[in-house]
Amino acid sequence: MDTRKSELNPELFDMMKQGKLSAGKILNLIALKELVDRFAVTPFIEKDKLEQIKEKTGVEPDILTWGDYFQTEIASRYFEKSEFEFKKILETIRFDLISAHLIFSGKPEYFQDSIRGQALISKSIDSTFWTLEDEEAIHLETLLEYYTQMGIGEKPLTISDRIWYESFELEKKQFNGIHRPRHNRSGFRKQNPDFKLQQS
């Protein structure tokens, strides 16, 4: 786990200098890194691999943690989004991380296998013909990737996360259609199906 103070990753400095990241987006990206690193238990780069990189290059890579990865990926992919859309993308990521914890914590291995199996079936279908059930299956597999690769279930959810999650669900019901990050129709995931976890 990275012990550095949460900050903007050096890989994004050029974007900041070019004016592609507003002050509001920078603050949200810093909060995103802090959030993801708080949820993630499994290291983004294993210690032995990190040592190999340092030995080969002489320096540590800029992307050391899951928080670094999410921060740089989201910034580079969605910097052109409006402030509102950008913030909603980040909120949906938080919603997904909490959902992954709630859905998969304590579940047996066969439950995970069934999720992967259903997603495999749905992926064999042209996305043009996906039903809501297909979207749900693929989204659940993404949440499972979060859960297993990041080790999300190894730490209990905080009270503040639970309260935020419930309030976010309430907000969805009140403003139905503005933002719908449900498991079967995630605003972020449905619009951005190519965003995947890619461990170094």
XYZ file of N, CA and C in Angstrom:
600
model
N 0.834 -1.195 0.000
C 0.000 0.000 0.000
C 0.871 1.247 0.000
N 0.544 2.196 -0.852
C 1.323 3.417 -0.959
C 1.074 4.300 0.250
N 2.147 4.812 0.837
C 2.013 5.670 2.014
C 2.168 7.141 1.665
N 2.340 7.450 0.383
C 2.488 8.836 -0.023
C 1.184 9.590 0.186
N 1.327 10.882 0.430
C 0.142 11.720 0.561
C -0.609 11.729 -0.769
N -1.925 11.633 -0.705
C -2.726 11.635 -1.920
C -2.483 12.929 -2.686
N -2.207 12.797 -3.991
C -1.858 13.950 -4.805
C -2.126 13.651 -6.266
N -1.912 14.665 -7.104
C -2.057 14.463 -8.538
C -0.822 13.742 -9.061
N -1.050 12.709 -9.857
C 0.060 11.917 -10.369
C 0.896 12.721 -11.365
N 2.226 12.583 -11.319
C 3.106 13.311 -12.246
C 2.767 13.098 -13.716
N 2.183 11.948 -14.055
C 1.823 11.691 -15.454
C 0.764 12.663 -15.972
N 0.089 13.344 -15.047
C -0.977 14.263 -15.444
C -0.527 15.717 -15.438
N 0.731 15.973 -15.104
C 1.216 17.350 -15.016
C 1.109 18.084 -16.350
N 1.441 17.405 -17.456
C 1.357 18.052 -18.767
C -0.076 18.447 -19.094
N -1.021 17.576 -18.770
C -2.427 17.893 -19.015
C -2.846 19.112 -18.206
N -2.345 19.187 -16.982
C -2.671 20.324 -16.122
C -2.086 21.612 -16.711
N -0.832 21.564 -17.162
C -0.178 22.742 -17.737
C -0.861 23.191 -19.019
N -1.421 22.231 -19.760
C -2.114 22.543 -21.012
C -3.543 23.025 -20.779
N -3.946 23.083 -19.532
C -5.281 23.566 -19.205
C -6.390 22.572 -19.461
N -6.034 21.294 -19.592
C -7.044 20.271 -19.855
C -7.763 19.815 -18.589
N -7.189 20.133 -17.444
C -7.798 19.747 -16.168
C -8.077 20.995 -15.342
N -9.341 21.248 -15.087
C -9.717 22.397 -14.269
C -9.374 22.134 -12.811
N -9.430 23.181 -12.005
C -9.148 23.035 -10.576
C -10.118 22.052 -9.932
N -11.384 22.122 -10.350
C -12.385 21.214 -9.794
C -12.103 19.765 -10.142
N -11.707 19.513 -11.381
C -11.397 18.142 -11.797
C -10.151 17.624 -11.086
N -9.162 18.492 -10.888
C -7.948 18.085 -10.177
C -8.279 17.668 -8.749
N -9.102 18.460 -8.077
C -9.492 18.122 -6.703
C -10.259 16.803 -6.670
N -11.126 16.590 -7.648
C -11.875 15.329 -7.709
C -10.959 14.145 -7.993
N -9.946 14.341 -8.824
C -8.996 13.269 -9.127
C -8.141 12.916 -7.916
N -7.774 13.922 -7.140
C -7.019 13.666 -5.909
C -7.877 12.868 -4.933
N -9.156 13.249 -4.841
C -10.077 12.519 -3.966
C -10.282 11.091 -4.466
N -10.292 10.907 -5.793
C -10.458 9.571 -6.370
C -9.294 8.666 -5.986
N -8.077 9.166 -6.106
C -6.901 8.365 -5.731
C -6.987 7.946 -4.268
N -7.334 8.889 -3.424
C -7.443 8.602 -1.993
C -8.511 7.545 -1.732
N -9.642 7.669 -2.417
C -10.741 6.717 -2.258
C -10.329 5.312 -2.679
N -9.779 5.179 -3.879
C -9.421 3.860 -4.402
C -8.342 3.208 -3.549
N -7.343 3.977 -3.137
C -6.279 3.410 -2.301
C -6.805 2.983 -0.934
N -7.873 3.624 -0.490
C -8.480 3.226 0.786
C -9.197 1.885 0.647
N -9.786 1.635 -0.502
C -10.499 0.373 -0.723
C -9.553 -0.773 -1.067
N -8.507 -0.479 -1.828
C -7.622 -1.530 -2.337
C -6.685 -2.058 -1.255
N -6.602 -3.377 -1.172
C -5.673 -4.038 -0.251
C -4.540 -4.693 -1.034
N -4.875 -5.315 -2.150
C -3.875 -5.956 -3.001
C -3.044 -4.892 -3.718
N -1.725 -5.009 -3.713
C -0.889 -3.998 -4.381
C -1.088 -3.996 -5.889
N -0.984 -2.831 -6.491
C -1.094 -2.720 -7.948
C 0.117 -3.361 -8.611
N 1.284 -3.149 -8.034
C 2.516 -3.771 -8.522
C 3.123 -4.582 -7.385
N 3.346 -5.854 -7.618
C 3.956 -6.694 -6.592
C 5.366 -6.194 -6.273
N 5.777 -6.412 -5.025
C 7.050 -5.879 -4.547
C 8.230 -6.332 -5.391
N 8.261 -7.614 -5.752
C 9.394 -8.114 -6.536
C 9.428 -7.505 -7.934
N 8.242 -7.295 -8.519
C 8.193 -6.678 -9.840
C 8.611 -5.217 -9.762
N 8.234 -4.543 -8.680
C 8.628 -3.149 -8.492
C 10.145 -3.030 -8.393
N 10.752 -3.956 -7.679
C 12.209 -3.950 -7.547
C 12.882 -4.172 -8.898
N 12.286 -5.022 -9.718
C 12.835 -5.271 -11.057
C 12.780 -4.007 -11.913
N 11.664 -3.290 -11.803
C 11.506 -2.046 -12.564
C 12.531 -1.015 -12.114
N 12.702 -0.878 -10.801
C 13.663 0.084 -10.262
C 15.089 -0.273 -10.668
N 15.383 -1.563 -10.666
C 16.726 -2.007 -11.041
C 16.997 -1.738 -12.520
N 15.954 -1.890 -13.333
C 16.108 -1.717 -14.776
C 16.144 -0.250 -15.182
N 15.292 0.569 -14.558
C 15.169 1.973 -14.965
C 15.873 2.948 -14.030
N 16.117 2.514 -12.805
C 16.761 3.395 -11.836
C 15.800 4.255 -11.045
N 14.512 4.208 -11.397
C 13.500 5.007 -10.693
C 12.220 4.195 -10.518
N 11.392 4.645 -9.584
C 10.084 4.020 -9.415
C 9.132 4.535 -10.489
N 8.207 3.714 -10.944
C 7.204 4.201 -11.900
C 6.263 5.182 -11.210
N 5.674 6.082 -11.989
C 4.735 7.049 -11.409
C 3.461 6.371 -10.925
N 3.049 5.321 -11.627
C 1.816 4.624 -11.251
C 2.181 3.454 -10.345
N 2.013 3.662 -9.049
C 2.403 2.665 -8.054
C 1.220 1.960 -7.404
N 0.090 2.635 -7.351
C -1.061 2.097 -6.631
C -2.287 2.042 -7.535
N -3.310 1.345 -7.042
C -4.580 1.317 -7.774
C -5.148 2.726 -7.895
N -4.927 3.543 -6.866
C -5.395 4.923 -6.921
C -4.726 5.705 -8.032
N -3.414 5.494 -8.197
C -2.687 6.134 -9.295
C -3.269 5.701 -10.637
N -3.542 4.405 -10.749
C -4.052 3.859 -12.012
C -5.409 4.467 -12.369
N -6.332 4.437 -11.417
C -7.662 4.992 -11.677
C -7.570 6.480 -12.000
N -6.761 7.201 -11.240
C -6.648 8.642 -11.430
C -6.155 8.990 -12.832
N -5.096 8.333 -13.274
C -4.534 8.645 -14.588
C -5.436 8.173 -15.725
N -6.071 7.009 -15.558
C -6.965 6.500 -16.598
C -8.187 7.396 -16.770
N -8.819 7.746 -15.663
C -10.025 8.576 -15.737
C -9.702 9.954 -16.292
N -8.595 10.538 -15.835
C -8.214 11.872 -16.312
C -7.943 11.877 -17.812
N -7.189 10.898 -18.291
C -6.815 10.874 -19.706
C -7.985 10.520 -20.617
N -8.928 9.752 -20.115
C -10.065 9.341 -20.942
C -11.199 10.359 -20.948
N -11.417 11.019 -19.825
C -12.647 11.798 -19.677
C -12.429 13.270 -19.343
N -11.243 13.805 -19.629
C -10.962 15.204 -19.289
C -11.858 16.177 -20.046
N -12.401 15.754 -21.184
C -13.256 16.638 -21.975
C -14.699 16.675 -21.470
N -15.030 15.821 -20.540
C -16.382 15.829 -19.979
C -16.623 17.116 -19.194
N -17.886 17.478 -19.047
C -18.221 18.647 -18.237
C -17.906 18.368 -16.775
N -17.861 19.417 -15.977
C -17.582 19.252 -14.548
C -18.612 18.315 -13.915
N -19.863 18.471 -14.300
C -20.936 17.645 -13.745
C -20.760 16.182 -14.135
N -20.522 15.934 -15.428
C -20.351 14.556 -15.904
C -19.118 13.910 -15.283
N -18.046 14.682 -15.174
C -16.800 14.171 -14.611
C -17.007 13.745 -13.161
N -17.687 14.581 -12.402
C -17.945 14.255 -11.001
C -18.829 13.022 -10.888
N -19.814 12.891 -11.773
C -20.705 11.734 -11.736
C -19.965 10.436 -12.060
N -18.994 10.512 -12.967
C -18.181 9.335 -13.277
C -17.449 8.875 -12.025
N -16.861 9.819 -11.302
C -16.121 9.478 -10.087
C -17.048 8.949 -8.997
N -18.240 9.525 -8.897
C -19.209 9.037 -7.913
C -19.638 7.613 -8.245
N -19.776 7.319 -9.537
C -20.169 5.978 -9.945
C -19.086 4.960 -9.619
N -17.826 5.368 -9.730
C -16.736 4.473 -9.347
C -16.831 4.153 -7.857
N -17.102 5.156 -7.044
C -17.265 4.896 -5.606
C -18.436 3.957 -5.369
N -19.533 4.202 -6.072
C -20.705 3.340 -5.952
C -20.357 1.902 -6.328
N -19.578 1.741 -7.403
C -19.188 0.405 -7.856
C -18.293 -0.301 -6.844
N -17.352 0.417 -6.255
C -16.455 -0.193 -5.274
C -17.233 -0.685 -4.055
N -18.164 0.139 -3.596
C -18.983 -0.265 -2.450
C -19.888 -1.427 -2.839
N -20.467 -1.363 -4.044
C -21.330 -2.445 -4.521
C -20.569 -3.761 -4.579
N -19.331 -3.713 -5.076
C -18.511 -4.925 -5.162
C -18.321 -5.539 -3.784
N -18.085 -4.704 -2.798
C -17.908 -5.179 -1.420
C -19.191 -5.832 -0.916
N -20.307 -5.158 -1.121
C -21.585 -5.654 -0.605
C -22.034 -6.937 -1.312
N -21.790 -7.023 -2.601
C -22.266 -8.171 -3.379
C -21.436 -9.423 -3.135
N -20.118 -9.285 -3.070
C -19.252 -10.467 -3.080
C -18.634 -10.857 -1.741
N -18.666 -9.982 -0.768
C -18.080 -10.338 0.527
C -18.813 -11.526 1.147
N -18.055 -12.544 1.515
C -18.635 -13.708 2.169
C -19.303 -14.699 1.243
N -19.290 -14.416 -0.063
C -19.935 -15.326 -1.014
C -18.988 -16.479 -1.369
N -19.534 -17.679 -1.623
C -18.700 -18.838 -1.980
C -18.117 -18.712 -3.382
N -17.126 -19.528 -3.669
C -16.433 -19.486 -4.953
C -17.378 -19.770 -6.119
N -18.348 -20.670 -5.911
C -19.247 -21.012 -7.025
C -20.111 -19.824 -7.437
N -20.345 -18.895 -6.510
C -21.105 -17.694 -6.852
C -20.307 -16.841 -7.840
N -19.013 -16.703 -7.570
C -18.150 -15.966 -8.490
C -18.076 -16.662 -9.846
N -17.998 -17.988 -9.825
C -17.941 -18.748 -11.080
C -19.209 -18.549 -11.907
N -20.346 -18.486 -11.226
C -21.611 -18.300 -11.944
C -21.673 -16.917 -12.589
N -21.113 -15.910 -11.907
C -21.070 -14.555 -12.467
C -20.210 -14.536 -13.728
N -19.048 -15.161 -13.646
C -18.146 -15.201 -14.807
C -18.775 -15.975 -15.969
N -19.461 -17.069 -15.647
C -20.089 -17.874 -16.680
C -21.179 -17.122 -17.410
N -22.022 -16.419 -16.662
C -23.100 -15.667 -17.288
C -22.552 -14.524 -18.129
N -21.492 -13.881 -17.634
C -20.879 -12.788 -18.393
C -20.280 -13.301 -19.698
N -19.698 -14.478 -19.654
C -19.111 -15.078 -20.855
C -20.181 -15.318 -21.914
N -21.337 -15.780 -21.470
C -22.453 -16.006 -22.396
C -22.904 -14.682 -23.013
N -23.039 -13.658 -22.170
C -23.500 -12.352 -22.652
C -22.501 -11.730 -23.619
N -21.210 -11.916 -23.353
C -20.182 -11.353 -24.232
C -20.169 -12.011 -25.609
N -20.723 -13.205 -25.702
C -20.769 -13.901 -26.993
C -21.858 -13.331 -27.896
N -22.689 -12.460 -27.330
C -23.783 -11.838 -28.076
C -23.340 -10.453 -28.547
N -23.703 -10.081 -29.757
C -23.417 -8.737 -30.252
C -24.033 -7.730 -29.284
N -23.248 -6.739 -28.866
C -23.719 -5.779 -27.863
C -24.967 -5.025 -28.309
N -25.190 -4.964 -29.619
C -26.395 -4.311 -30.135
C -27.656 -5.004 -29.633
N -27.546 -6.290 -29.362
C -28.709 -7.079 -28.966
C -28.722 -7.407 -27.469
N -27.868 -6.757 -26.703
C -27.858 -7.010 -25.261
C -29.178 -6.611 -24.611
N -29.638 -7.454 -23.729
C -30.788 -7.119 -22.893
C -30.259 -6.489 -21.608
N -31.161 -6.017 -20.764
C -30.737 -5.478 -19.469
C -30.038 -6.550 -18.648
N -30.479 -7.803 -18.821
C -29.854 -8.914 -18.095
C -28.412 -9.122 -18.558
N -28.162 -8.949 -19.851
C -26.797 -9.069 -20.366
C -25.916 -7.950 -19.813
N -26.450 -6.726 -19.807
C -25.697 -5.598 -19.259
C -25.378 -5.838 -17.788
N -26.357 -6.360 -17.070
C -26.155 -6.632 -15.651
C -25.069 -7.685 -15.452
N -25.095 -8.740 -16.258
C -24.113 -9.821 -16.125
C -22.698 -9.313 -16.357
N -22.526 -8.483 -17.370
C -21.197 -7.966 -17.695
C -20.733 -6.965 -16.643
N -21.668 -6.161 -16.156
C -21.308 -5.203 -15.105
C -20.927 -5.923 -13.815
N -21.645 -6.973 -13.485
C -21.317 -7.744 -12.282
C -19.934 -8.371 -12.396
N -19.568 -8.798 -13.605
C -18.224 -9.346 -13.784
C -17.170 -8.265 -13.539
N -17.458 -7.034 -13.966
C -16.533 -5.929 -13.721
C -16.387 -5.676 -12.224
N -17.502 -5.705 -11.503
C -17.444 -5.536 -10.048
C -16.646 -6.661 -9.409
N -16.787 -7.864 -9.957
C -16.024 -9.006 -9.444
C -14.529 -8.808 -9.689
N -14.176 -8.216 -10.826
C -12.768 -7.900 -11.100
C -12.233 -6.933 -10.051
N -13.015 -5.908 -9.747
C -12.618 -4.977 -8.690
C -12.361 -5.747 -7.395
N -13.328 -6.571 -7.056
C -13.296 -7.279 -5.767
C -12.083 -8.192 -5.646
N -11.809 -8.971 -6.675
C -10.725 -9.952 -6.597
C -9.355 -9.327 -6.828
N -9.215 -8.487 -7.839
C -7.900 -7.931 -8.161
C -7.429 -6.909 -7.138
N -8.365 -6.171 -6.559
C -7.994 -5.119 -5.618
C -8.085 -5.567 -4.163
N -8.630 -6.755 -3.932
C -8.755 -7.239 -2.563
C -9.720 -6.422 -1.725
N -10.788 -5.969 -2.354
C -11.723 -5.053 -1.696
C -12.356 -5.641 -0.440
N -12.691 -6.923 -0.472
C -13.413 -7.506 0.655
C -12.589 -7.743 1.904
N -11.294 -7.439 1.861
C -10.429 -7.723 3.000
C -10.517 -6.678 4.105
N -11.198 -5.565 3.814
C -11.407 -4.532 4.831
C -12.902 -4.236 4.931
N -13.415 -4.021 6.134
C -14.847 -3.730 6.271
C -15.196 -2.356 5.713
N -16.430 -2.206 5.281
C -16.891 -0.902 4.823
C -16.983 0.055 6.004
N -16.648 1.298 5.759
C -16.770 2.301 6.814
C -18.228 2.744 6.929
N -18.565 3.289 8.057
C -19.922 3.801 8.257
C -20.214 4.914 7.258
N -19.216 5.767 7.007
C -19.421 6.878 6.073
C -19.702 6.373 4.658
N -19.046 5.268 4.262
C -19.311 4.696 2.939
C -20.738 4.151 2.851
N -21.181 3.509 3.907
C -22.548 2.971 3.923
C -23.578 4.094 3.852
N -23.343 5.156 4.605
C -24.264 6.292 4.597
C -24.285 6.939 3.214
N -23.097 7.131 2.635
C -23.011 7.729 1.300
C -23.739 6.858 0.286
N -23.552 5.556 0.366
C -24.166 4.611 -0.565
C -25.689 4.710 -0.501
N -26.222 4.749 0.702
C -27.674 4.836 0.870
C -28.208 6.164 0.349
N -27.479 7.246 0.604
C -27.927 8.556 0.135
C -27.845 8.652 -1.387
N -26.850 7.997 -1.974
C -26.700 7.997 -3.421
C -27.838 7.214 -4.067
N -28.220 6.105 -3.451
C -29.356 5.323 -3.948
C -30.638 6.150 -3.882
N -30.795 6.902 -2.794
C -31.973 7.749 -2.638
C -31.986 8.837 -3.702
N -30.812 9.402 -3.967
C -30.702 10.438 -4.996
C -31.099 9.888 -6.360
N -30.721 8.646 -6.649
C -31.080 8.024 -7.928
C -32.588 7.906 -8.079
N -33.243 7.568 -6.980
C -34.695 7.408 -7.032
C -35.377 8.756 -7.244
N -34.801 9.808 -6.648
C -35.400 11.131 -6.754
C -35.150 11.766 -8.116
N -33.979 11.475 -8.693
C -33.608 12.058 -9.984
C -33.421 10.964 -11.020
N -34.384 10.086 -11.092
C -34.320 8.954 -12.018
C -34.166 9.449 -13.453
N -33.160 8.902 -14.149
C -32.916 9.290 -15.524
C -31.725 10.205 -15.680
N -31.370 10.954 -14.614
C -30.198 11.819 -14.684
C -28.939 10.991 -14.545
N -28.956 10.067 -13.595
C -27.775 9.219 -13.348
C -28.272 7.895 -12.814
N -27.961 6.827 -13.516
C -28.506 5.529 -13.154
C -27.405 4.473 -13.070
N -26.569 4.511 -12.031
C -25.491 3.526 -11.937
C -25.915 2.226 -11.280
N -27.090 1.704 -11.672
C -27.521 0.424 -11.133
C -26.670 -0.674 -11.748
N -26.709 -1.868 -11.143
C -25.876 -2.953 -11.634
C -26.201 -3.287 -13.084
N -27.458 -3.101 -13.490
C -27.826 -3.491 -14.853
C -27.853 -2.318 -15.825
N -27.489 -1.125 -15.356
C -27.480 0.003 -16.273
C -26.599 1.121 -15.724
N -25.386 0.795 -15.390
C -24.470 1.780 -14.828
C -24.180 2.889 -15.822
N -24.366 4.150 -15.408
C -24.086 5.267 -16.283
C -22.659 5.252 -16.776
N -21.688 5.102 -15.869
C -20.273 5.060 -16.251
C -19.961 3.811 -17.052
N -20.388 2.655 -16.556
C -20.004 1.395 -17.184
C -20.689 1.203 -18.529
N -21.966 1.584 -18.624
C -22.679 1.388 -19.884
C -22.104 2.280 -20.982
N -21.753 3.527 -20.627
C -21.222 4.452 -21.609
C -19.753 4.197 -21.907
N -19.059 3.500 -20.994
C -17.621 3.292 -21.137
C -17.267 1.833 -20.894
N -17.776 0.922 -21.732
C -17.584 -0.512 -21.490
C -16.146 -0.972 -21.657
N -15.288 -0.127 -22.266
C -13.912 -0.543 -22.510
C -12.996 -0.262 -21.330
N -13.520 0.387 -20.275
C -12.670 0.663 -19.118
C -12.502 -0.616 -18.314
N -11.285 -1.134 -18.267
C -10.991 -2.382 -17.578
C -9.820 -2.198 -16.633
N -9.767 -3.043 -15.632
C -8.604 -3.053 -14.766
C -7.453 -3.681 -15.529
N -6.330 -3.002 -15.551
C -5.156 -3.504 -16.257
C -3.963 -3.401 -15.324
N -3.674 -4.491 -14.651
C -2.597 -4.485 -13.688
C -1.254 -4.554 -14.390
N -0.302 -3.738 -13.932
C 1.029 -3.713 -14.540
C 1.800 -4.967 -14.195
